[in-house]
Coordinates of C-alpha atoms and ligand atoms in Angstrom, one line a residue:
X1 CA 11.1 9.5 -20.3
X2 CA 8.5 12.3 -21.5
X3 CA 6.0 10.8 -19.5
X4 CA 8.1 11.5 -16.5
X5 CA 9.1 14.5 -17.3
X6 CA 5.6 15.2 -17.6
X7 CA 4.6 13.5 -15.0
X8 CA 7.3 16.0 -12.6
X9 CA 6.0 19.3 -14.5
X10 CA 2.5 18.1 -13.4
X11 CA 3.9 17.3 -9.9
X12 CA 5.7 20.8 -9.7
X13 CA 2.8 22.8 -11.6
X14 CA 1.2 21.9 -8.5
X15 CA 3.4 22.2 -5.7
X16 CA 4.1 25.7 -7.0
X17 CA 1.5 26.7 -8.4
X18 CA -2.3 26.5 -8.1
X19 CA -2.6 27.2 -4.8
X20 CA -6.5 27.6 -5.2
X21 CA -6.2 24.0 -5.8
X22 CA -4.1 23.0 -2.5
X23 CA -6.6 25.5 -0.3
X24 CA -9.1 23.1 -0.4
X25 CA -7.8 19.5 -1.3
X26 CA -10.2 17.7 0.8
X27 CA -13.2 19.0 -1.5
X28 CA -14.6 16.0 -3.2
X29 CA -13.8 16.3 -6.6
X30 CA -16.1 16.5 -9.2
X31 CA -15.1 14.2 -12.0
X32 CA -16.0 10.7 -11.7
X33 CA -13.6 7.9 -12.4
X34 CA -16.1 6.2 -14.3
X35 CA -19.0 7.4 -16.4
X36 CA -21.3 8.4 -13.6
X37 CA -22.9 11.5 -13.1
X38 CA -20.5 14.3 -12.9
X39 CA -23.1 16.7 -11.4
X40 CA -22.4 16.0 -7.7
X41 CA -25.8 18.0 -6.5
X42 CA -27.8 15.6 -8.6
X43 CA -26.4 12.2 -6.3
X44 CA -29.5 11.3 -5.2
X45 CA -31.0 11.1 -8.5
X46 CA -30.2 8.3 -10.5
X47 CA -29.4 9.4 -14.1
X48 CA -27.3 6.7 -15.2
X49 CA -26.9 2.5 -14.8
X50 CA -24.6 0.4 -13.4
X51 CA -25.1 -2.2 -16.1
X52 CA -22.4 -2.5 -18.2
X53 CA -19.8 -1.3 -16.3
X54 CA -16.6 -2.4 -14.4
X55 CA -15.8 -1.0 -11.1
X56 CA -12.9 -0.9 -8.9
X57 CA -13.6 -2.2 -5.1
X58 CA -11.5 -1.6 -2.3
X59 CA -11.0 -3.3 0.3
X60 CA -9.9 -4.6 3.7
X61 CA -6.6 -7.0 3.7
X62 CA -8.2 -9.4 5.9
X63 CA -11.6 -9.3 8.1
X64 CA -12.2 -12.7 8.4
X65 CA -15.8 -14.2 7.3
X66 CA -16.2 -10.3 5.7
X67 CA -13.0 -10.5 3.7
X68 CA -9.8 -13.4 3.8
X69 CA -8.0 -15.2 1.3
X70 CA -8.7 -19.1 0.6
X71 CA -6.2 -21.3 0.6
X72 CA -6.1 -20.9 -3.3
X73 CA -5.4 -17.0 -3.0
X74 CA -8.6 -15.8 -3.6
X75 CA -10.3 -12.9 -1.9
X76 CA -13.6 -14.5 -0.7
X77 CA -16.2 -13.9 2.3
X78 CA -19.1 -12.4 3.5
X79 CA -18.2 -9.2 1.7
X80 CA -16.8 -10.5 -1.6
X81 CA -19.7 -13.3 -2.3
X82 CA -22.3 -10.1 -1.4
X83 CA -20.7 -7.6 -3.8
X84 CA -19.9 -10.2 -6.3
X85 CA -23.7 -11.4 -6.3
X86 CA -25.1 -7.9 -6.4
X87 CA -22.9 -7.1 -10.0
X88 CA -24.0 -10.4 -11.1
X89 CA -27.5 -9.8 -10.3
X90 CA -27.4 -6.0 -11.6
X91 CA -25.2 -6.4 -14.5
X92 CA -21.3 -4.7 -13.5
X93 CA -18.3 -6.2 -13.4
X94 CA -16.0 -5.8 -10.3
X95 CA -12.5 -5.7 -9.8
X96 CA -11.3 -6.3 -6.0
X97 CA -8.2 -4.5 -4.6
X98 CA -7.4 -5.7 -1.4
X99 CA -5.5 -2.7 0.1
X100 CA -5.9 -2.9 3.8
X101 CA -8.6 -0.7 5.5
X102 CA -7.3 2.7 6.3
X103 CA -5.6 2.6 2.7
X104 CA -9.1 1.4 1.1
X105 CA -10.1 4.3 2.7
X106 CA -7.9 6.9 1.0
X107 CA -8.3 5.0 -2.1
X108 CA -12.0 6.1 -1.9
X109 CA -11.4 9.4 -0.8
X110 CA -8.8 10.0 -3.7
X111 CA -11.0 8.1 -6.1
X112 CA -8.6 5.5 -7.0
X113 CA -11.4 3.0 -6.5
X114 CA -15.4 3.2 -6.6
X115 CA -16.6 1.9 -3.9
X116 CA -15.4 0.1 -0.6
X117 CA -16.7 -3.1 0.9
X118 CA -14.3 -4.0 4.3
X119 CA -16.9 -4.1 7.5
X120 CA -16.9 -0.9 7.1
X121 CA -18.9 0.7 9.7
X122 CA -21.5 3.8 9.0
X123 CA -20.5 6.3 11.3
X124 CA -21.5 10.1 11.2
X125 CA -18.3 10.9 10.9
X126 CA -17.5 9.1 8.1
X127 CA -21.1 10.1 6.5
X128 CA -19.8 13.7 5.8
X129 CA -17.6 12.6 3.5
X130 CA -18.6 9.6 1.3
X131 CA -22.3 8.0 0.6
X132 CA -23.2 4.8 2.4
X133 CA -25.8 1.8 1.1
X134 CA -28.4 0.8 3.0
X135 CA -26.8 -1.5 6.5
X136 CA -26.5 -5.2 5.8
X137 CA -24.7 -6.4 8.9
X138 CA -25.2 -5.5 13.0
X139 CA -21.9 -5.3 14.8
X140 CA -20.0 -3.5 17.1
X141 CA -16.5 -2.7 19.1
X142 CA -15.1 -5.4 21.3
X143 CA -11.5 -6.3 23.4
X144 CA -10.3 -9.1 23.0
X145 CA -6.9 -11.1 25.6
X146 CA -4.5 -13.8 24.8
X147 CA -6.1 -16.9 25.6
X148 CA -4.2 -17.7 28.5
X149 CA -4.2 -14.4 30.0
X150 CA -5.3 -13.9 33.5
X151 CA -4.5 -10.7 34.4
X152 CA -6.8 -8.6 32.7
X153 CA -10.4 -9.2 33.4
X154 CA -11.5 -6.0 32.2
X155 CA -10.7 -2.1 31.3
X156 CA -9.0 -1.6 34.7
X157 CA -6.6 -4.1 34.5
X158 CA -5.2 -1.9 31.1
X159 CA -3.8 0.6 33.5
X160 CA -0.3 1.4 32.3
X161 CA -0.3 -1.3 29.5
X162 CA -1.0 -0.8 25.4
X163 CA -3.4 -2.0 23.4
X164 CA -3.8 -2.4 19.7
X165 CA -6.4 -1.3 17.5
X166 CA -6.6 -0.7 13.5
X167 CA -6.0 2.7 12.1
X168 CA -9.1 4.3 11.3
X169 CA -11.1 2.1 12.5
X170 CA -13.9 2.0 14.5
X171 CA -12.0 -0.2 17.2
X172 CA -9.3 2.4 17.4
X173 CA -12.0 5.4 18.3
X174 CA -13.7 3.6 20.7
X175 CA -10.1 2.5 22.2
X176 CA -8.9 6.0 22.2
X177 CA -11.7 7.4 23.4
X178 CA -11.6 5.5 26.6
X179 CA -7.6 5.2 26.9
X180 CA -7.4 8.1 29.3
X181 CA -10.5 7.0 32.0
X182 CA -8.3 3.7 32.3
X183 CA -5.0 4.5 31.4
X184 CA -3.4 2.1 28.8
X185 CA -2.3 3.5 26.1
X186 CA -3.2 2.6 21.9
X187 CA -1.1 1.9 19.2
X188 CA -2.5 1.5 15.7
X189 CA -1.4 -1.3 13.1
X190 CA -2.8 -2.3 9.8
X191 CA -3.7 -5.3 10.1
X192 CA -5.9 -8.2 11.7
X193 CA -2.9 -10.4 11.6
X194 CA -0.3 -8.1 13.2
X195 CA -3.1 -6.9 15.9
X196 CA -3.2 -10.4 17.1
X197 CA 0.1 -11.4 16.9
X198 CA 0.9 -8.7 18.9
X199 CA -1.4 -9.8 21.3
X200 CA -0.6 -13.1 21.5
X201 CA 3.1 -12.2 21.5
X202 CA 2.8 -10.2 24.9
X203 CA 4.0 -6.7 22.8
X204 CA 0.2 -5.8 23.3
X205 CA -2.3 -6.6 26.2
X206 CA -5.2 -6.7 24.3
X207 CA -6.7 -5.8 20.8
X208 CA -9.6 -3.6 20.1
X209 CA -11.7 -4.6 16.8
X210 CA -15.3 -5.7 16.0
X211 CA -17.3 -8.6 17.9
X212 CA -18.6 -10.5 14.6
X213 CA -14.8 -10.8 13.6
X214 CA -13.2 -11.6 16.8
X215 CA -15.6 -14.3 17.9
X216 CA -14.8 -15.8 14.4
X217 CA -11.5 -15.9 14.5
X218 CA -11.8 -17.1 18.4
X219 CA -14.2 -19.8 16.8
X220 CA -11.4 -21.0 14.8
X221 CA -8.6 -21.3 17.5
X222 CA -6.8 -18.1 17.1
X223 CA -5.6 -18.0 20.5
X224 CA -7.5 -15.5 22.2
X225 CA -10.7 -14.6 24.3
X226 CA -12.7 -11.9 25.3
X227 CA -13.5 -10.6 28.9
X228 CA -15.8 -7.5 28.4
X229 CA -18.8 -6.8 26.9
X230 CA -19.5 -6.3 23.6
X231 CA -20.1 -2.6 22.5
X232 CA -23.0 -2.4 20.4
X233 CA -23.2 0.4 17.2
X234 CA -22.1 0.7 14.2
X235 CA -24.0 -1.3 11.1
X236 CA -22.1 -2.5 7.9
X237 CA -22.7 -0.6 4.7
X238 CA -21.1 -0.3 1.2
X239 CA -19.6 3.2 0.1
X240 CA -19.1 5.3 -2.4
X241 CA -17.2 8.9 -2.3
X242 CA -19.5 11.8 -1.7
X243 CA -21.7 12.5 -4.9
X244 CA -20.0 9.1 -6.7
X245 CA -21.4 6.4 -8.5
X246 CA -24.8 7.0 -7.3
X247 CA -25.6 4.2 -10.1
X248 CA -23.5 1.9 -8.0
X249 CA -24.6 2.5 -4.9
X250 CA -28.4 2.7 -6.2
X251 CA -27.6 -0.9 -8.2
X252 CA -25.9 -2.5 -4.5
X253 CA -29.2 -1.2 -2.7
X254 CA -31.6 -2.4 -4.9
X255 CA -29.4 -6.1 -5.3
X256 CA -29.1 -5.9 -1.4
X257 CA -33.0 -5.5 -1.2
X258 CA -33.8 -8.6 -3.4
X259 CA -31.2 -11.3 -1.7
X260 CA -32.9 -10.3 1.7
X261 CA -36.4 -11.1 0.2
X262 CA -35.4 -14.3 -1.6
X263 CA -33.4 -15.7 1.5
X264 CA -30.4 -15.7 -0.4
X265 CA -28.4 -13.1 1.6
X266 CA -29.2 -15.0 4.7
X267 CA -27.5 -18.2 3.0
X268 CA -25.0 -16.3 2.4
X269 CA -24.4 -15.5 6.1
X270 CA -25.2 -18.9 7.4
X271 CA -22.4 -20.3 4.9
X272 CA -19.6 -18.3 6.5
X273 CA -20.8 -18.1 10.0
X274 CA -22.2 -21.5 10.4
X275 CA -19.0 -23.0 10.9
X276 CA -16.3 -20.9 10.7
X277 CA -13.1 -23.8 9.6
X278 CA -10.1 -23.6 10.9
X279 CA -7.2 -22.5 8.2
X280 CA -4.3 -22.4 10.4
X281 CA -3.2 -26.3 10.0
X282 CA -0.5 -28.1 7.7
X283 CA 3.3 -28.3 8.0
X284 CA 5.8 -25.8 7.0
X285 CA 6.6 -27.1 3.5
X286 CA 2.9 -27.5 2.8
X287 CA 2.9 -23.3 3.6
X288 CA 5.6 -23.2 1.4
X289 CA 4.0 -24.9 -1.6
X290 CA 1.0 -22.8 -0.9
X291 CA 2.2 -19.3 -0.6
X292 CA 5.7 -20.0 -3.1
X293 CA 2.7 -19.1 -6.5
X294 CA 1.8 -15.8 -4.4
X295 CA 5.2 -14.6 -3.4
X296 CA 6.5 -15.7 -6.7
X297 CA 4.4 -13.3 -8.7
X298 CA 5.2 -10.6 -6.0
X299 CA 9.3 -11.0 -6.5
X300 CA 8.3 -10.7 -10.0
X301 CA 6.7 -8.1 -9.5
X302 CA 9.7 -6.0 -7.3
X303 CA 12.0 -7.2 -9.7
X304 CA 10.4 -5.3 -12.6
X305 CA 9.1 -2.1 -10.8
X306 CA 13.4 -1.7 -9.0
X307 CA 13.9 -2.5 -13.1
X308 CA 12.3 0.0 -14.8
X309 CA 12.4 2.3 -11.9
X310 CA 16.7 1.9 -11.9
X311 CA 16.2 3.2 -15.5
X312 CA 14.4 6.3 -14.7
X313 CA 17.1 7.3 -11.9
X314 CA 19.9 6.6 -14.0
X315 CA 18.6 8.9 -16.7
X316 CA 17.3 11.7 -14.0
X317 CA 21.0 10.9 -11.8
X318 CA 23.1 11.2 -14.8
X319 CA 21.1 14.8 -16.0
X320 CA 21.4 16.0 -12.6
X321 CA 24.6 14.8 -12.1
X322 CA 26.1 16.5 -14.6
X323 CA 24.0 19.6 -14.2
X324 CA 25.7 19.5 -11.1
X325 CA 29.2 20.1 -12.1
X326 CA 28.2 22.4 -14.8
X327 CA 29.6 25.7 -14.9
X328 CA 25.8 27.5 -14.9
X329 CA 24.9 28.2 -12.1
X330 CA 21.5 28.0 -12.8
X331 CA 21.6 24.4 -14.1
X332 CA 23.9 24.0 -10.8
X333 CA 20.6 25.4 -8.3
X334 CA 18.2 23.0 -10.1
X335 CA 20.3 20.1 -9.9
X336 CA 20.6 20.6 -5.9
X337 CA 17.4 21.5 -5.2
X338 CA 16.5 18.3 -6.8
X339 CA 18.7 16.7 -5.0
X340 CA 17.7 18.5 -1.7
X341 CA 14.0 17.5 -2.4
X342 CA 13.8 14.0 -2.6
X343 CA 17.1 12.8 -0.9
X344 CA 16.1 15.0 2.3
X345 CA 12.1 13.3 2.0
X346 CA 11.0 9.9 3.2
X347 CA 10.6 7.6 0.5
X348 CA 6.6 6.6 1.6
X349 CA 5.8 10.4 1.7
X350 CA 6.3 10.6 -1.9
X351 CA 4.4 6.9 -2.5
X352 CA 1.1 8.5 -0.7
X353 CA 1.8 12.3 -2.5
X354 CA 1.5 10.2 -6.0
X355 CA -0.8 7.7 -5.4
X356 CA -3.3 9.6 -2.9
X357 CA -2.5 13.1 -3.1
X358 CA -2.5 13.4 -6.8
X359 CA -5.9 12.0 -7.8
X360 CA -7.6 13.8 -4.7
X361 CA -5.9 17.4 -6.0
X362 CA -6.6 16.8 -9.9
X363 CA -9.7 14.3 -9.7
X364 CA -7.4 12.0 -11.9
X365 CA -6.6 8.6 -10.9
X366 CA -2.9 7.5 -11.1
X367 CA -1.9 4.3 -12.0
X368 CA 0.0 2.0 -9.0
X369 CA 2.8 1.2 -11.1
X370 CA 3.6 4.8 -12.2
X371 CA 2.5 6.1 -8.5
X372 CA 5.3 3.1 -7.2
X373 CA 7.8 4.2 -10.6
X374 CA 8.0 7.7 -9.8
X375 CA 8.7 7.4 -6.2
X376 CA 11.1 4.9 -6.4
X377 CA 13.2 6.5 -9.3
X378 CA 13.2 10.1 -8.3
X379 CA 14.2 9.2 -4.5
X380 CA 17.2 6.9 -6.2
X381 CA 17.4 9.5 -8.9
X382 CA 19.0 11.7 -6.5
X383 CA 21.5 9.6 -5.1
X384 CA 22.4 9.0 -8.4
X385 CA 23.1 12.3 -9.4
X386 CA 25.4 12.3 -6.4
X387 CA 27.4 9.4 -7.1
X388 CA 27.6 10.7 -10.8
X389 CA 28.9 14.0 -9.8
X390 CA 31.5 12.3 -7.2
X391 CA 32.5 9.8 -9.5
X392 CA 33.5 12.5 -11.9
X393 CA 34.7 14.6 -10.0
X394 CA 37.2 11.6 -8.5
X395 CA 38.8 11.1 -12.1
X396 CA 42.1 12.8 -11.5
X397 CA 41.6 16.9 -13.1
X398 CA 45.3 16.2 -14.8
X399 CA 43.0 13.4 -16.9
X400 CA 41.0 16.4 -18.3
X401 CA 43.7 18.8 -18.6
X402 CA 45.4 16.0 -21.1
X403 CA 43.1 15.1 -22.7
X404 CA 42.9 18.8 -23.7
X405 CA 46.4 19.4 -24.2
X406 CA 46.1 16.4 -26.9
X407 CA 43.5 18.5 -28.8
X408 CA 40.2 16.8 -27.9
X409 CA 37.3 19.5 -27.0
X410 CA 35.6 19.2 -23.5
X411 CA 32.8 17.3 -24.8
X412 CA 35.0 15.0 -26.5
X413 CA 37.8 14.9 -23.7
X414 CA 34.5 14.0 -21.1
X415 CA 33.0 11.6 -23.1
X416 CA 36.4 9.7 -24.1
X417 CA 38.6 10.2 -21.3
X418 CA 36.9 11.1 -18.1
X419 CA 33.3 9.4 -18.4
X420 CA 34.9 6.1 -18.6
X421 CA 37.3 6.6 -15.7
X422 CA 34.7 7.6 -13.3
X423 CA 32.2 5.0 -14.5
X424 CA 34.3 2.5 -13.1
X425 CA 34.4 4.6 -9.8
X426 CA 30.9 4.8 -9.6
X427 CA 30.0 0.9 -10.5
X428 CA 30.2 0.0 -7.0
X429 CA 28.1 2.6 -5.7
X430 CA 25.5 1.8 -8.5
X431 CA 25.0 -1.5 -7.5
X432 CA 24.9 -0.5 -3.9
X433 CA 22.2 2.0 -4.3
X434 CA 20.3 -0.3 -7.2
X435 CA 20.1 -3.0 -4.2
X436 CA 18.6 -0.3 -2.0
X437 CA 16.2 0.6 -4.1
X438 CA 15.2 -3.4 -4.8
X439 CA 14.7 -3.2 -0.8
X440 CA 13.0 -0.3 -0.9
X441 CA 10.2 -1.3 -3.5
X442 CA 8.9 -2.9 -0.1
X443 CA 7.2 0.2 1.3
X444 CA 4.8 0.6 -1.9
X445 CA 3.2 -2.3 0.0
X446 CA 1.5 0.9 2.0
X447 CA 0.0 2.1 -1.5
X448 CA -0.9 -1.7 -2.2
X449 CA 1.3 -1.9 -4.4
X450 CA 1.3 -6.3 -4.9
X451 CA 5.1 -6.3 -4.6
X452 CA 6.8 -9.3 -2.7
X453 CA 6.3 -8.1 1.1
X454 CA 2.5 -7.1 0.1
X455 CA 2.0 -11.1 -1.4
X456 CA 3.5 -12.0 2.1
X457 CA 1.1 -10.0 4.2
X458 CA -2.0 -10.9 2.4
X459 CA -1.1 -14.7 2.7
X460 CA 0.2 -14.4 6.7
X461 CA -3.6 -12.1 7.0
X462 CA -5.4 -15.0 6.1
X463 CA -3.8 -17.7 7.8
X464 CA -1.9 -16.0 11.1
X465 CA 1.6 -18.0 10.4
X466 CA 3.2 -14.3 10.7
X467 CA 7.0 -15.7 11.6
X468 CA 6.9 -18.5 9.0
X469 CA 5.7 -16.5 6.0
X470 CA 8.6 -13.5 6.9
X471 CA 11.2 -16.1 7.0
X472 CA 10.4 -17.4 3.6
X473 CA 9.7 -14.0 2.6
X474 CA 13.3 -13.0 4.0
X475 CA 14.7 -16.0 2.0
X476 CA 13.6 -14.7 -0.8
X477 CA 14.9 -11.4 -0.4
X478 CA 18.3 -12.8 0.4
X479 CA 18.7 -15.1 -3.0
X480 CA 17.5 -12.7 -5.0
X481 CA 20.4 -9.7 -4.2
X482 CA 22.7 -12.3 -4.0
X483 CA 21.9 -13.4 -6.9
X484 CA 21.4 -9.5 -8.4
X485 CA 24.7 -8.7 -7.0
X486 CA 26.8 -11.8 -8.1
X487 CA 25.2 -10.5 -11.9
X488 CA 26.4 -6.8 -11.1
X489 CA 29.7 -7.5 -10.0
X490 CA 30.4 -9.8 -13.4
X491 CA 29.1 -7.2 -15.2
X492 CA 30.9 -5.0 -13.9
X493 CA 34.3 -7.4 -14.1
X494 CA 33.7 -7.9 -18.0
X495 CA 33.0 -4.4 -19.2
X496 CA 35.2 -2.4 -16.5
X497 CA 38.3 -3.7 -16.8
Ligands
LIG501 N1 -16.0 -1.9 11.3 C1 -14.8 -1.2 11.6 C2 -14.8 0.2 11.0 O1 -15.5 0.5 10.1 C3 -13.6 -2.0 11.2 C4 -13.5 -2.4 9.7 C5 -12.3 -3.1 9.4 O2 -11.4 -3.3 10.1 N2 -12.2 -3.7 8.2 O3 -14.1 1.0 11.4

């Protein structure tokens, strides 16, 4: 509870206060997450080691041979078995977050990780603000069709029709920057997976993403083809933030270096793209028994951030709550601007403020769980306070009024008389908004947050059976608040009446 109430103070000392600090948020900050250098103008020396150390790397969801899942869960590829060599070979430890690209992304820019490996494309653009290895793959834009597509034979047959691309990515510039010569128009998704599905599902024409990764997936029967020419630019490299864990990217360059002159980078290579094998076969209940380990650690792991998060809000609904019907008028502004804030906010706002905004303001990483707590709890905190104050103030005024008349003190009469009564009023309405919250945990998937939904995306990224997996996934969902609810309401039969 202190920790949160830190936690806000912090949150409010800088929403209110040092503005120097909001003027210029996109400065790269200065402390390192791990014991680099913390003297950004002396990046290009190398002062320290990697050796020793453990880093976080982020990176895409899937970017199939660069980075997929096995069918044993693991994050593997081009990308993994290079950055797993290099810390081998130079002597760190790495620990892979598989966030999706445009979040892998912020992670870097916020610091939340050290360094991002996801196909990532050297670009000018992205030069300016973090440090990029020397290139260790060619590639390039291209469009890709649904296999059986005739219509479009090239750019001019997008005229009127959308496309998809991935946010931030290089696909999505180029797509953009030619949407207006030919006239389609571009919407952005997350994900490899999505993109193609929507593709192949007819909600999309034709998808925009690199030609190393689309003629791989085509390789293994994903059900589309290309039509145009590939775009040539844009060469792979590893990066760090601006001025960050020069150590790291000094020990990647120097590993890089060595598995190119003993042939073993170009093993590496001809392992994934020698023959790229087809993942997408086996029956339904063989998906099942494959993803059920996955998903079940993501349930577990919704189930305990709605638990502890439910805690939080009950404590901050029932202090506001109150605060609310208090006679101070003070106490009474407080409680609804509180109230104001994060009921009248979006829910994912306040997951990116805490999990991006945060570090990249104070140079401090936040954890995902408290990032995923605090959003959860104060946005259900103020609902709570809400049904606490209306639940009170339900509870008959002659009950009070009695309950004085008897002799008891308002403290007393409250906590004997009236508290009880409009406990049972608001049980309902707990349960109700505890159940929206459990819902709810799904959007920290957007921070990467490995909740249930998350599990289900990484496992539908890697092998394309989108429906399947959200049915199960749906399932899931559905016995679990029954279940949660059929507990609630006997709860709330045995101690209520
Ligand atoms: N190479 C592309 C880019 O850097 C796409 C990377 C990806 O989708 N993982 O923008």
């Amino acid at each position: 509870m202190g920790a949160v109430i830190a936690s806000l103070f912090a949150v409010f000392a800088v929403l209110f206060g040092s503005t120097g600090a909001m003027a210029a948020p996109l400065a790269p900050a200065t402390t390192s997450v791990t014991a680099g250098t913390s003297n950004a103008a002396a990046a290009a020396v190398v002062v320290t080691s990697a050796d020793g150390k453990n880093y976080v790397i982020g990176t895409d969801t899937t970017f199939a041979p660069f980075e997929f899942r096995d069918s044993s869960g693991e994050m593997t590829g081009i990308d993994m078995d290079l950055i797993r060599a290099i810390a081998e070979d130079q002597g760190f430890t790495v620990e892979i977050r598989s966030l999706g690209f445009n979040a892998a992304l912020q992670a870097l820019s916020s610091n939340q990780v050290d360094g991002v490996i996801a196909g990532m494309s050297i670009t000018d653009e992205r030069k300016k603000i973090y440090d990029f290895s020397e290139p260790y793959f060619e590639s390039g834009v291209q469009m890709a069709i649904a296999q059986n597509d005739t219509e479009i034979t090239g750019y001019e047959s997008l005229k009127g029709k959308t496309v998809v691309a991935k946010t931030g990515s290089e696909g999505e510039t180029y797509a953009k920057s030619i949407a207006e010569q030919y006239g389609f128009t571009v919407q952005s998704l997350d994900q490899s997976a999505t993109m193609y599905e929507s593709v192949k599902s007819g909600n999309a024409v034709a998808v925009f993403d690199d030609y190393p990764v689309l003629a791989y997936g085509i390789a293994q029967g994903n059900g589309l083809k290309t039509v145009t020419d590939k775009v040539p630019g844009g060469s792979y490299g590893f990066a760090v933030n601006k001025g960050q864990n020069p150590e790291l990217l000094a020990a990647f360059n120097d590993g890089l270096a060595k598995m190119k002159a003993d042939g073993s980078y170009q093993a590496l290579l001809d392992k994934y793209l020698a023959e790229p094998k087809n993942t997408s076969g086996g029956s339904f209940f063989d998906l099942l028994g494959q993803s059920l380990p996955a998903l079940m650690k993501g349930l577990g792991n919704t189930l305990l951030v709605t638990g502890i998060s439910f805690i939080f809000a009950m404590i901050l609904g029932l202090i506001f709550g109150f605060m609310k019907i208090s006679q101070n008028i003070v106490l009474r502004g407080i409680a609804t601007t509180f109230v104001n804030i994060f009921r009248g906010t979006p829910l994912l706002v306040w997951a990116f403020f805490f999990y991006f905004g945060i570090p990249q303001i104070t140079g401090q990483p936040v954890s995902i769980w408290v990032a995923g707590v605090l959003t959860l709890a104060l946005n259900s905190g103020a609902y709570v306070a809400e049904i606490v104050r209306g639940g009170i103030q339900s509870v008959d005024p002659g009950q009070l009024e009695a309950a004085r008349s008897l002799g008891l003190g308002y403290g007393k009469s409250m906590q004997r008389v009236v508290v009880p009564q409009a406990f049972k009023i608001m049980t309902p309405s707990l349960i109700n908004q505890l159940i929206i919250m459990l819902k709810d945990s799904s959007l920290l998937l957007a921070i990467g947050f490995a909740e249930l939904l998350y599990q289900a995306q990484q496992i539908y990224a890697a092998n394309f059976r989108v429906t399947e997996v959200l049915i199960i996934v749906a399932v899931i969902y559905f016995i679990a608040i029954f279940l949660l609810t059929k507990l609630a309401n006997y709860a709330d039969r045995k101690y209520n009446r």
